[in-house]
Each structure stands twice: as C-alpha cells, then as structure tokens.
Short mmCIF file of C-alpha atoms in Angstrom, two decimals:
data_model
loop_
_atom_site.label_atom_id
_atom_site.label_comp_id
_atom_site.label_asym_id
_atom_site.label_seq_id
_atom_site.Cartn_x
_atom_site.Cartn_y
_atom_site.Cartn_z
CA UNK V 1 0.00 0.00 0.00
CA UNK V 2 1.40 3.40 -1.03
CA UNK V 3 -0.61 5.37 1.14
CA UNK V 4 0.10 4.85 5.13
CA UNK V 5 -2.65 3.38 7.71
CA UNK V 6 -3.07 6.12 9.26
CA UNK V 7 -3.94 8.49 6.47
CA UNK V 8 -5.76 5.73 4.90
CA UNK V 9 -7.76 5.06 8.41
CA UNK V 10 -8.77 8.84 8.54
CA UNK V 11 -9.60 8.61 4.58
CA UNK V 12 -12.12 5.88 5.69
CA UNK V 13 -13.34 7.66 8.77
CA UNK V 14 -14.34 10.52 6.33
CA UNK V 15 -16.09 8.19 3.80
CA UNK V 16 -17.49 6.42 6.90
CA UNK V 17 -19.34 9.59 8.02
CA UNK V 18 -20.11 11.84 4.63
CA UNK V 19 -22.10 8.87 3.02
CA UNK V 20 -23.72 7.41 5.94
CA UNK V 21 -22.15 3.89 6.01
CA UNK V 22 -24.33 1.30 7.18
CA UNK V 23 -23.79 0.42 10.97
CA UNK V 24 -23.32 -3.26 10.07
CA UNK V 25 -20.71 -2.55 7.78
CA UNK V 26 -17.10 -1.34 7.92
CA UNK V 27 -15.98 1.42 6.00
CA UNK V 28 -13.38 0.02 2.79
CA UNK V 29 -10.40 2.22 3.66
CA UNK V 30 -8.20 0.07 1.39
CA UNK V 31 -9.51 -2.85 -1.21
CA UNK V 32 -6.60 -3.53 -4.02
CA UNK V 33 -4.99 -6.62 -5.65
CA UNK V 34 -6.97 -9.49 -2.98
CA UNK V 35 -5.56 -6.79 0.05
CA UNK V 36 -8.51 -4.78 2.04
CA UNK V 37 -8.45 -2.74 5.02
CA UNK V 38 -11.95 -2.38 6.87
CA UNK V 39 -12.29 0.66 9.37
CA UNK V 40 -15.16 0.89 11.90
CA UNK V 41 -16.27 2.06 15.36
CA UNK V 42 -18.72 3.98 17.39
CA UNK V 43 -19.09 6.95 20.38
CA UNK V 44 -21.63 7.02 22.30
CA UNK V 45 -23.03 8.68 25.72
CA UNK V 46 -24.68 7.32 28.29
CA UNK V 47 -26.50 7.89 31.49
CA UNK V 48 -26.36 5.46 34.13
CA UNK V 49 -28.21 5.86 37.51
CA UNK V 50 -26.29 6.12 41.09
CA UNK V 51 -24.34 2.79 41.35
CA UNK V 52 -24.85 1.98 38.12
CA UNK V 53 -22.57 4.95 36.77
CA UNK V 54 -19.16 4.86 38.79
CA UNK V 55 -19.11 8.38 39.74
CA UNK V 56 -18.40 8.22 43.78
CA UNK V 57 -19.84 10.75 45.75
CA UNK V 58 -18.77 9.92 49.57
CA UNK V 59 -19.78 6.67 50.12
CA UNK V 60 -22.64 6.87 47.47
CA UNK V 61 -22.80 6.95 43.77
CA UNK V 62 -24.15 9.19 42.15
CA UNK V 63 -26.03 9.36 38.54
CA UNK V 64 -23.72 10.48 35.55
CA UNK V 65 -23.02 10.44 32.01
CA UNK V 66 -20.28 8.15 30.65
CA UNK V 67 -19.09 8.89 26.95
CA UNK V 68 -16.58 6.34 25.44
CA UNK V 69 -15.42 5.29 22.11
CA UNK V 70 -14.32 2.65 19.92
CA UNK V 71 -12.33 2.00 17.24
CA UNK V 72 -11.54 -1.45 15.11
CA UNK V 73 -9.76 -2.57 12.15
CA UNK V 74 -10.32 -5.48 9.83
CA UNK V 75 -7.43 -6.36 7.65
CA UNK V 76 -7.27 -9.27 4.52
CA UNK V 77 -4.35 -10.27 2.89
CA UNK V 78 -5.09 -12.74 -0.03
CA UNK V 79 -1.51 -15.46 -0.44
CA UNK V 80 -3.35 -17.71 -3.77
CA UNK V 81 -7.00 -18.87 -4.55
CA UNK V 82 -7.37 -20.52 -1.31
CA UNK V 83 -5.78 -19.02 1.54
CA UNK V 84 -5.70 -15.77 3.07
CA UNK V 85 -3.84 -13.96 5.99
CA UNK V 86 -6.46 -12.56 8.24
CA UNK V 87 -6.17 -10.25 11.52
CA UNK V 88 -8.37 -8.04 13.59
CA UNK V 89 -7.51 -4.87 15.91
CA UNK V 90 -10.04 -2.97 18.45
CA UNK V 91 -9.95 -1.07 21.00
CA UNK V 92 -12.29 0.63 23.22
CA UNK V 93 -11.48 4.22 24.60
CA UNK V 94 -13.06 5.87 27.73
CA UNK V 95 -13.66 9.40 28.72
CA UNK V 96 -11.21 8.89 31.71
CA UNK V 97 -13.26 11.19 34.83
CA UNK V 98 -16.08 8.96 34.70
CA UNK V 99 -15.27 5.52 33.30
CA UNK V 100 -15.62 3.07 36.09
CA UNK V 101 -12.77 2.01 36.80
CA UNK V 102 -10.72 4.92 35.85
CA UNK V 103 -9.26 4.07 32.93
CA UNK V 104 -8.08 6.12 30.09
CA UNK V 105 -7.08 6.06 26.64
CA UNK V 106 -6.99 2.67 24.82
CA UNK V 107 -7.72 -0.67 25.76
CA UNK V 108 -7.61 -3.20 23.35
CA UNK V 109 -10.89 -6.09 22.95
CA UNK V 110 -9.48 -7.75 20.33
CA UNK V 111 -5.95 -8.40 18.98
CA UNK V 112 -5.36 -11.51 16.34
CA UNK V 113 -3.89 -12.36 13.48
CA UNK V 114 -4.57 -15.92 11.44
CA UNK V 115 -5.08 -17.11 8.57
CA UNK V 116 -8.11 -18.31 6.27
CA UNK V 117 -8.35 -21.61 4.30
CA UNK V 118 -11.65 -20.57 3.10
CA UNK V 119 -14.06 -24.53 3.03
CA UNK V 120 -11.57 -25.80 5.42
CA UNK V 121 -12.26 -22.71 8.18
CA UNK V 122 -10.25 -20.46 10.15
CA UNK V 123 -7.49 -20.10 12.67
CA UNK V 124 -6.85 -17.51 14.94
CA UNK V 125 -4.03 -16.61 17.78
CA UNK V 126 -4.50 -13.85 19.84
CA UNK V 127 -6.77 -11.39 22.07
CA UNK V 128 -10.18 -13.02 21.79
CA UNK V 129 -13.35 -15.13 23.10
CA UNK V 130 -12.80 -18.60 23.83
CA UNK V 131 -14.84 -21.00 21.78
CA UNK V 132 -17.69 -21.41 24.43
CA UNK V 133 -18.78 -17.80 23.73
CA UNK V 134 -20.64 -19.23 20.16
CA UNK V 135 -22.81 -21.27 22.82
CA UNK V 136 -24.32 -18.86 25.32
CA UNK V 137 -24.19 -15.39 23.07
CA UNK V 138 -28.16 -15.91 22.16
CA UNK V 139 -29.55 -13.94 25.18
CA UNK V 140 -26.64 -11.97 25.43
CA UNK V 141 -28.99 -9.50 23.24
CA UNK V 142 -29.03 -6.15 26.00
CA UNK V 143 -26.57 -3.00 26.11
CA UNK V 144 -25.79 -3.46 30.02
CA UNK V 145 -27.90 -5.33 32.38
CA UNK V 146 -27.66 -8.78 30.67
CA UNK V 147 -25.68 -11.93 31.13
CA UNK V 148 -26.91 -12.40 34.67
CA UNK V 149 -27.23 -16.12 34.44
CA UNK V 150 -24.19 -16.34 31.82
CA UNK V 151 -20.60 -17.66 32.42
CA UNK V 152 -17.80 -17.63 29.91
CA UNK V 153 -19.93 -14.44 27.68
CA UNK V 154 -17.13 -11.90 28.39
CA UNK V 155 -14.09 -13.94 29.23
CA UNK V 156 -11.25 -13.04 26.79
CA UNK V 157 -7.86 -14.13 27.03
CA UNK V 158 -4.53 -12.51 25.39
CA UNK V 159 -2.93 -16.11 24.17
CA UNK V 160 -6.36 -17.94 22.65
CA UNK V 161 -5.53 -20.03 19.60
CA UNK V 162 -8.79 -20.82 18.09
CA UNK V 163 -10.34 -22.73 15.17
CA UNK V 164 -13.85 -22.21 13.35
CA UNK V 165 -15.80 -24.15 10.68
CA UNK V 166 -19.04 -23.10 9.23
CA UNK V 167 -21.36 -25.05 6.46
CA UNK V 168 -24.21 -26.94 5.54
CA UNK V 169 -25.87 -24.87 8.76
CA UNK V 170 -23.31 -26.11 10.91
CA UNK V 171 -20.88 -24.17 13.05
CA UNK V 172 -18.43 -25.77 14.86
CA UNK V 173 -15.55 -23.74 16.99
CA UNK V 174 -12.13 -25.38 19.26
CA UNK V 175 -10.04 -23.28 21.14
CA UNK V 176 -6.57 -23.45 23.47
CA UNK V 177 -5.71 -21.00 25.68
CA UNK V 178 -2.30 -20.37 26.99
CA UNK V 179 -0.54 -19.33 30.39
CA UNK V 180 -1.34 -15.91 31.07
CA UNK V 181 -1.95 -14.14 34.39
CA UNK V 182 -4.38 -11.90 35.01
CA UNK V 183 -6.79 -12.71 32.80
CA UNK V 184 -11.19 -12.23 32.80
CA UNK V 185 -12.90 -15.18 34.52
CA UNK V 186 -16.92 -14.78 35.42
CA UNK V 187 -17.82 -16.17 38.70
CA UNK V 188 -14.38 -16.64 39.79
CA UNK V 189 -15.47 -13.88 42.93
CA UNK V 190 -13.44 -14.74 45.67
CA UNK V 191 -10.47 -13.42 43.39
CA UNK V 192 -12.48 -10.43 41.68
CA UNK V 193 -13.05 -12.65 38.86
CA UNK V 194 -9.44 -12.28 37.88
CA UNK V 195 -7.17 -15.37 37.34
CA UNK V 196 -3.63 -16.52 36.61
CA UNK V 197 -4.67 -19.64 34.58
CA UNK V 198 -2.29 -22.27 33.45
CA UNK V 199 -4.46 -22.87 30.03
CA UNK V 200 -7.70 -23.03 29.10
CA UNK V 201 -9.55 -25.95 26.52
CA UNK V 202 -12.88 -25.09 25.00
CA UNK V 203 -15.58 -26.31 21.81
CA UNK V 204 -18.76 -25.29 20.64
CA UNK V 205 -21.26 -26.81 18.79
CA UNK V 206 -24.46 -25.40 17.12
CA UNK V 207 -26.71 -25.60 13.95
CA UNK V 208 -29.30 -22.91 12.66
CA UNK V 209 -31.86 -24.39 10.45
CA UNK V 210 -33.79 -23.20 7.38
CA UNK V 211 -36.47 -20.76 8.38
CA UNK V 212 -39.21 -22.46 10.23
CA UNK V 213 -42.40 -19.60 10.18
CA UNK V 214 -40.72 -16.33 10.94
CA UNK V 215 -37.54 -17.36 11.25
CA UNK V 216 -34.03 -20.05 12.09
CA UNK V 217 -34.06 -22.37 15.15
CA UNK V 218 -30.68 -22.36 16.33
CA UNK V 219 -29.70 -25.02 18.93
CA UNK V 220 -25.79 -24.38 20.24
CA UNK V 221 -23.60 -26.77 23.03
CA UNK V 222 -20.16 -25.82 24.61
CA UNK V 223 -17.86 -27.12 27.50
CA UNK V 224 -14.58 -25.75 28.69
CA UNK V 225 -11.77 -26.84 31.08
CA UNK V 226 -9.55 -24.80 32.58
CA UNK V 227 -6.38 -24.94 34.98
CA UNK V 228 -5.32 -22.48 37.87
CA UNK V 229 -1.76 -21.30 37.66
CA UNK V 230 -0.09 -22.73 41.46
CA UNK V 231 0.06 -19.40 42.77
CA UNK V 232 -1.13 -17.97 46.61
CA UNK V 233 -3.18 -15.29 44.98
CA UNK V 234 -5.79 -17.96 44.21
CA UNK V 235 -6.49 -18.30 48.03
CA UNK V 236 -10.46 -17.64 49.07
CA UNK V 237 -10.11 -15.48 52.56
CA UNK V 238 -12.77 -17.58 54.34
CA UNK V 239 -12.32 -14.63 57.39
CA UNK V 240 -14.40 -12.15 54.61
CA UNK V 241 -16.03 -14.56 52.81
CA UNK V 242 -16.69 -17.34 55.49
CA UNK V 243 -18.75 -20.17 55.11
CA UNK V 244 -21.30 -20.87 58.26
CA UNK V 245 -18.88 -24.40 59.15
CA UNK V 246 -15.73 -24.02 57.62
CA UNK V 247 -12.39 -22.63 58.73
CA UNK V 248 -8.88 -22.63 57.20
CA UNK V 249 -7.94 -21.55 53.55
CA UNK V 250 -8.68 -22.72 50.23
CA UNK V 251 -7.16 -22.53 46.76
CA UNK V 252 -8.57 -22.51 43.27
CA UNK V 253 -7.42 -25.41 41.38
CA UNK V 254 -9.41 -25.96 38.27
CA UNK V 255 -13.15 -25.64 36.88
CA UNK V 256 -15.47 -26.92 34.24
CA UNK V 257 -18.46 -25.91 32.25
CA UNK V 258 -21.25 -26.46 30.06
CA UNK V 259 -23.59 -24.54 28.32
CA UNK V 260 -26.74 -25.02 25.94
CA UNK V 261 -28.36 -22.32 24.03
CA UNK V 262 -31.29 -21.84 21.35
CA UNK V 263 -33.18 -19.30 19.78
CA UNK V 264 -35.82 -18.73 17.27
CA UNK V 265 -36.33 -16.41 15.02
CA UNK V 266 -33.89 -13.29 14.02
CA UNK V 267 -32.70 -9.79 15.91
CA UNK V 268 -33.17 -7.96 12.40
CA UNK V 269 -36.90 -8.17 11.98
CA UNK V 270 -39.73 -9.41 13.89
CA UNK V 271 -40.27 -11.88 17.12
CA UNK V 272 -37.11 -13.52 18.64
CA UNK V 273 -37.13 -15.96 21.40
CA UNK V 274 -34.02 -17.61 23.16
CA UNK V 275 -33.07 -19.63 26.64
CA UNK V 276 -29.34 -20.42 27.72
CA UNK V 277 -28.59 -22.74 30.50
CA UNK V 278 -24.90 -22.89 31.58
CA UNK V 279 -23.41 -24.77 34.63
CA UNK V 280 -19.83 -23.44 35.59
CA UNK V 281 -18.01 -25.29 38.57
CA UNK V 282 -14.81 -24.73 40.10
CA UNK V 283 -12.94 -27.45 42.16
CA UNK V 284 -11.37 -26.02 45.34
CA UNK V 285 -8.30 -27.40 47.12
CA UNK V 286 -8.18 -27.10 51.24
CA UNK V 287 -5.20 -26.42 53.19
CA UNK V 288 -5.87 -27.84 56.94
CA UNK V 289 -9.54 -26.78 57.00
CA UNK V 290 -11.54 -28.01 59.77
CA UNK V 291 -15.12 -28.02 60.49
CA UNK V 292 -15.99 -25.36 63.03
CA UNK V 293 -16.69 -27.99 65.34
CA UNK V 294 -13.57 -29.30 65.01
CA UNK V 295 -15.19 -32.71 64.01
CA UNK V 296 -13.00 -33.75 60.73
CA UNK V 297 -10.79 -32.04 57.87
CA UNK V 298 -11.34 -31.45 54.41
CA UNK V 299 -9.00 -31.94 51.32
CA UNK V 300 -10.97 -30.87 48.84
CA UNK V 301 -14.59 -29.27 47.66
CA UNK V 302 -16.05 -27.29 44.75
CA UNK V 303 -18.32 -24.55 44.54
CA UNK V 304 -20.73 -24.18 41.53
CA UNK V 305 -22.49 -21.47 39.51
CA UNK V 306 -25.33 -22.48 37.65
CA UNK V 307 -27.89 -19.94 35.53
CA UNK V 308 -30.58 -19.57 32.87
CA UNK V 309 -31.83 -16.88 30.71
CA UNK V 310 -35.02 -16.68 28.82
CA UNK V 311 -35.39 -13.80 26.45
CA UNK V 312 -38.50 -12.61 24.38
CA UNK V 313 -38.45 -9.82 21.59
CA UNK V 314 -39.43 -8.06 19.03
CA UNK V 315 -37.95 -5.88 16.20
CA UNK V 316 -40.30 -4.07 14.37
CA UNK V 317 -40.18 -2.46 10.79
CA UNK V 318 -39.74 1.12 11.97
CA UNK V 319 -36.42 0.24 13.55
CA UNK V 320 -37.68 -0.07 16.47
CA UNK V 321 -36.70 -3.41 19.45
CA UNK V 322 -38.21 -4.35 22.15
CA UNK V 323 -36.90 -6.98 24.60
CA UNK V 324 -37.43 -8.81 27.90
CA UNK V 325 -35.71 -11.53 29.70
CA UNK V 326 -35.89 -13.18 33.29
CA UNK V 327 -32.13 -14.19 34.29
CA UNK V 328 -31.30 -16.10 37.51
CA UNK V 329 -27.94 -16.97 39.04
CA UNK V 330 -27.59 -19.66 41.63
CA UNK V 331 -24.44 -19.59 43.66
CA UNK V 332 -23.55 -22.80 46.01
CA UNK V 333 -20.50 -23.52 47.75
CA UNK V 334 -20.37 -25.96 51.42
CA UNK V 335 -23.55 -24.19 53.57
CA UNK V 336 -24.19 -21.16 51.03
CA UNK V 337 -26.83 -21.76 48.82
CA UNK V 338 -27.52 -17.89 47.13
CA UNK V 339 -30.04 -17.11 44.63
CA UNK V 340 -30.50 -13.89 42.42
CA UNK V 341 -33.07 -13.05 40.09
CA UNK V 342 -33.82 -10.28 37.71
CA UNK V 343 -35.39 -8.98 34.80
CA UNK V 344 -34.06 -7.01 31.80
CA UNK V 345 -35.91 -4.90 29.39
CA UNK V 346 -34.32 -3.12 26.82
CA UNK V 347 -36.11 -0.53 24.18
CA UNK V 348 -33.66 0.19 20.63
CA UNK V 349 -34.53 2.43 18.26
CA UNK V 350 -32.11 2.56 15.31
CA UNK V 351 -32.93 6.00 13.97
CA UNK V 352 -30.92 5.71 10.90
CA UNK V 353 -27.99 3.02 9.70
CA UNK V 354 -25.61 5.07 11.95
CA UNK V 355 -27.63 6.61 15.10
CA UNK V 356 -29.57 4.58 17.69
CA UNK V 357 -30.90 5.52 21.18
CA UNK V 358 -31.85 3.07 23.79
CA UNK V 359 -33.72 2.92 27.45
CA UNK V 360 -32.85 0.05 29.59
CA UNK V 361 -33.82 -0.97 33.17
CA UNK V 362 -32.85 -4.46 35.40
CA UNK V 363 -35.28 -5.01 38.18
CA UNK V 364 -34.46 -7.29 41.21
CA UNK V 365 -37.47 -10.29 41.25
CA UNK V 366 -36.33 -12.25 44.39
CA UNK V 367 -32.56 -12.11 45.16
CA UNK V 368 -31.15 -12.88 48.09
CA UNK V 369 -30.68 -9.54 49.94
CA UNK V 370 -30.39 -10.15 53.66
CA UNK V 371 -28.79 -6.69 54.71
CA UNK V 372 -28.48 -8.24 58.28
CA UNK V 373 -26.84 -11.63 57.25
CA UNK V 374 -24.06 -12.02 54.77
CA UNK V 375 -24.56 -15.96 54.19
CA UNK V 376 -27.80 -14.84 52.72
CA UNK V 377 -26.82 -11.90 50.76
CA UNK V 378 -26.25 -12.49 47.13
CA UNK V 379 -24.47 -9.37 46.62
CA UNK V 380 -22.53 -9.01 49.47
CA UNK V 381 -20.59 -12.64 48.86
CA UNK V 382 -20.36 -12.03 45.09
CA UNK V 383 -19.72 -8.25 44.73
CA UNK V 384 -22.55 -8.50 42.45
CA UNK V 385 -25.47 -5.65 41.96
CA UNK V 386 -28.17 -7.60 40.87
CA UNK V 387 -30.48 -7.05 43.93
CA UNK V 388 -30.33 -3.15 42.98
CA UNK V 389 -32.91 -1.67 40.37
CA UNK V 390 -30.67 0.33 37.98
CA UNK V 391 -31.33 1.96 34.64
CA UNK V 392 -29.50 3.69 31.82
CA UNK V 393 -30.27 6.09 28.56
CA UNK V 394 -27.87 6.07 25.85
CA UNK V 395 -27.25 7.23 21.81
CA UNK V 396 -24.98 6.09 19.92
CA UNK V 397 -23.24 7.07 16.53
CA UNK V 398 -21.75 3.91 14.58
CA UNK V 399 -19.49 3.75 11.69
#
C-alpha cells in the first residue's frame, strides 16, 4: 500500500461519516490486488443511575453520564486462490473522569492475526473469546444489564488459539488457551473474577436451520476446562467470605463448564425468542480446613455457579426493538446456597444506519438480599449488583 494506515484510516473515517455507512458494515479504507483494510467504530453517551454509573460521591454513587469510544480494524491479505492472511484490531477508549474504573485512553478487545483456508475454516491466535462464547451469546442480546445467568460471555484471554468451521448450517468452533496471568474469569469472585490460569480448553457446537415460520431455530452446546496457575493469589479469605462451618484456607485449582443455548427467530426483523442454561463449577483445594466444630478435615470441595436466561423480543419495521428476559444466578458452595433473580428490558430504536438511542432498566425479582446476614446476601458474597434496580439512557453514533 502506497498510502500509510493512518492516512488511509482517517480517509475511511471521512467516507465512513459523509455517506452514511451502514452500521453493520465497515468502511473500505483500502480494497486492491486481494488486500482490504476495513475501518469501523462507534461513540456514544450514556446515562447510568447512582451505582450503576461509577461516579463516587462519599460513600454513594451518584447518577452520571459516561461517553466512550471505539475503534476497530479489519485487515485481509489474499496469499493464492485458497488461503488468506487474516487479523483483527479494536480497542475501546473511555472518557477517563467517569469511566468506572478509571481508565483512560486505549484498551484493546481484540488483537489476532490468522489465517483463512476458506471450506476448510479459520485459525486464529490472539486477544479473543474462547470457543464457548458461540454457545451462550443468544440472550446476550441487551446494552448493560444482561448476562446475569451467563458464564464464559465476556471472558477473553490474550494467548487464545482458536479454530472455526461453518457449512451446511453447521458451526463448529475449538479453542486453546495459553498461560497468562491476570486474565477475565466470570464467577471466579473470591479473586475479583481475575485469574492466573495455566491454560484453558474449549468447543462449541451449534446448527441454525432453514427458516421455520418467521424465522431459524438455532440449537448451540459448549464445555470448557480450565487450569489455575499454582500461585497464593488464588487463596479464598474464608475470614471475609466465610462459610457458616468451615475454617482454614482454600485454593482454586481448576473448573469446568457447560452450556446449551437456542433461539428462534432473528434480531433484524420481527419476534425472537431464546433460553441459555450454563453450569460453571470450580474445584477447590483445602489447606488444613476443619469443620468449626472441630469434628473432621477437608481436602478438597467445589463450589458451583449455575444460571438460565429466557429472552422474548421483538424488532419491528420502523427500527424499532423491544426486549425482555428473566435471568437467575444460583451460587452454592459448602452451607451457602444464594439465589438472584432479575429482569431485563431493553427498548432500541435505530434511527438511521448510523444513530440509535436506547432505554434500559434491570429489576431485582427475588434475590437474596439479607442486609443483616451475609450468608444470605447475594451481593454481598459475590460483589454482584443484581439485587439493585438500575437503569440507563444512551445514543450512539456507529461507523
């Protein structure tokens, strides 16, 4: 390419916005000679009430506006007929004062490069979802309060090598994760949901049929396996997070899960309905932990996370989507047995191909939220929200 990425990104951002690119489609900064360079991205603003918004205000928080930005790149390098070198590059940007965790500048969602054998599928290696992700993604349909009763829908790991076949309806995905440390892990609370894993092994299964009435049936499996690095910062404090008969310390060793998923029907027009189930356990190694009562010792126990989702919607003709779910989350581990519930609805209206503005509200329908006794307080184990009621207003601009 003569001209360099940069100019040619900010030729594309131009196109992008003078012609009103549609928002499902990247902008062609670069197609020449079986090499293309795709630019896209969005900004948008949002209002999020009190806790929902990470604005402190003493020991409260208070309602705010959080504006953020992204920016991606899709490059294709053709080799002969059959193969192709491949790679991807986002990155997500936040306003800095009111991003909720204080971040600024650019953090990256995705960063891989692979190559494409066209019939045969495609292999990546890099910053991306593991395979499970194909298998619980159909009621992962909201902007913020979804994925209640998911596992494994926003894990992401640096060192992912994954492979993924599509035909005859049929999609089929297997990926390896290596060592890394610090990496995304859902449910993984007693350690912020932040792990130092030694690898990670995950497929996915699925196939969409013809349309049956007003649209596909989709039916989707996945399982993954993954291993703890050996390290002390996988110990659960059992002094902060104590279980009603245990005593000592335990370590996170490994943990397993499985998911099922299927929809019906399509997110682009009319009804949509979809129901995930997943089941993610971890098994926990004990160091010299007694029963209170001092009675026997334990080597070893588990603690699981198991959820569903069921999700109703419609989109109609005007542009306009309309959604509803009921999510739960059930939490076990020795004497805690913690239940949340809630339910998500979501208005879209996509005003043109590039601008959409959306309401959305999560409402608390039974979780546990015993402010007197932790062992019965969903939130207060997990570090979860889901027993508040919290809303948010947002348009966005898409290119």
């Amino acid at each position: 390419m003569k001209k360099s990425l940069l100019a040619l990104a900010l030729t594309g951002l131009v196109c992008a916005l003078s012609t009103g690119a549609n928002v499902a489609q990247a902008a062609k900064v670069y197609d020449k000679d079986g090499t293309s360079l795709d630019l896209y991205g969005r900004v948008q603003s949002v209002f999020y009430n009190d806790k929902s918004s990470g604005v402190s205000n003493g020991d409260d928080k208070s309602a705010s506006i959080n504006t953020t930005g992204r920016l991606g790149f899709k490059l294709r390098s053709a080799i002969n007929p059959y193969v192709a070198g491949i790679a991807k590059a986002e990155w997500d940007v936040a306003d800095g004062d009111n991003a909720p965790d204080g971040d600024q500048g650019f953090k990256s969602r995705y960063l891989w490069v692979g190559m494409d054998f066209g019939d045969f599928g495609q292999v990546t290696i890099g910053k991306q979802e593991h395979a499970l992700k194909y298998a619980v993604e159909q009621t992962d349909v909201f902007e913020d309060w979804g994925c209640v009763g998911l596992m494994g829908n926003d894990d992401k790991d640096e060192a992912v090598v994954k492979y993924a076949w599509s035909g005859y309806g049929v999609d089929a995905f297997l990926s390896y994760s290596f060592a890394k440390n610090a990496e995304k892990l859902d449910g993984a609370y007693y350690i912020d949901e932040e792990a130092d894993l030694d690898y990670q092994v995950s497929a996915a299964l699925g196939y969409t049929s013809p349309d049956v009435l007003f649209g596909p049936i989709a039916a989707r499996a996945g399982y993954t396996h993954g291993e703890f690095a050996d390290v002390p910062d996988h110990s659960i404090n059992t002094s902060a997070f104590a279980t009603p008969n245990l005593t000592g310390s335990f370590y996170y060793d490994s943990f397993d899960q499985f998911a099922l998923g299927l929809s019906w029907g399509s997110l682009e027009q009319g009804p949509y309905l979809a129901a995930a189930y997943v089941d993610r356990t971890f098994d926990v190694n004990a160091d010299a932990v007694r029963n209170s009562d001092g009675s026997s010792f334990v080597s070893s126990t588990d603690y699981s996370i198991t959820g569903y989702e069921l999700v109703v919607g419609y989109t109609f003709t005007s542009g306009v989507f309309l959604v509803a779910g009921y999510e739960v989350q059930d939490f076990e581990f020795e004497d805690l047995d913690l239940h949340a519930a809630t339910v998500p609805v979501y208005l879209n209206w996509n005003i043109n191909p590039n601008l959409n503005a959306w309401l959305e509200a999560r409402f608390d329908v039974g979780s546990d939220d015993d402010k007197d006794n932790d062992f019965e307080n969903f939130d207060a184990i997990t570090g979860t929200d889901f027993t508040e009621n919290i809303y948010s207003a947002g348009l966005r601009y898409s290119f």
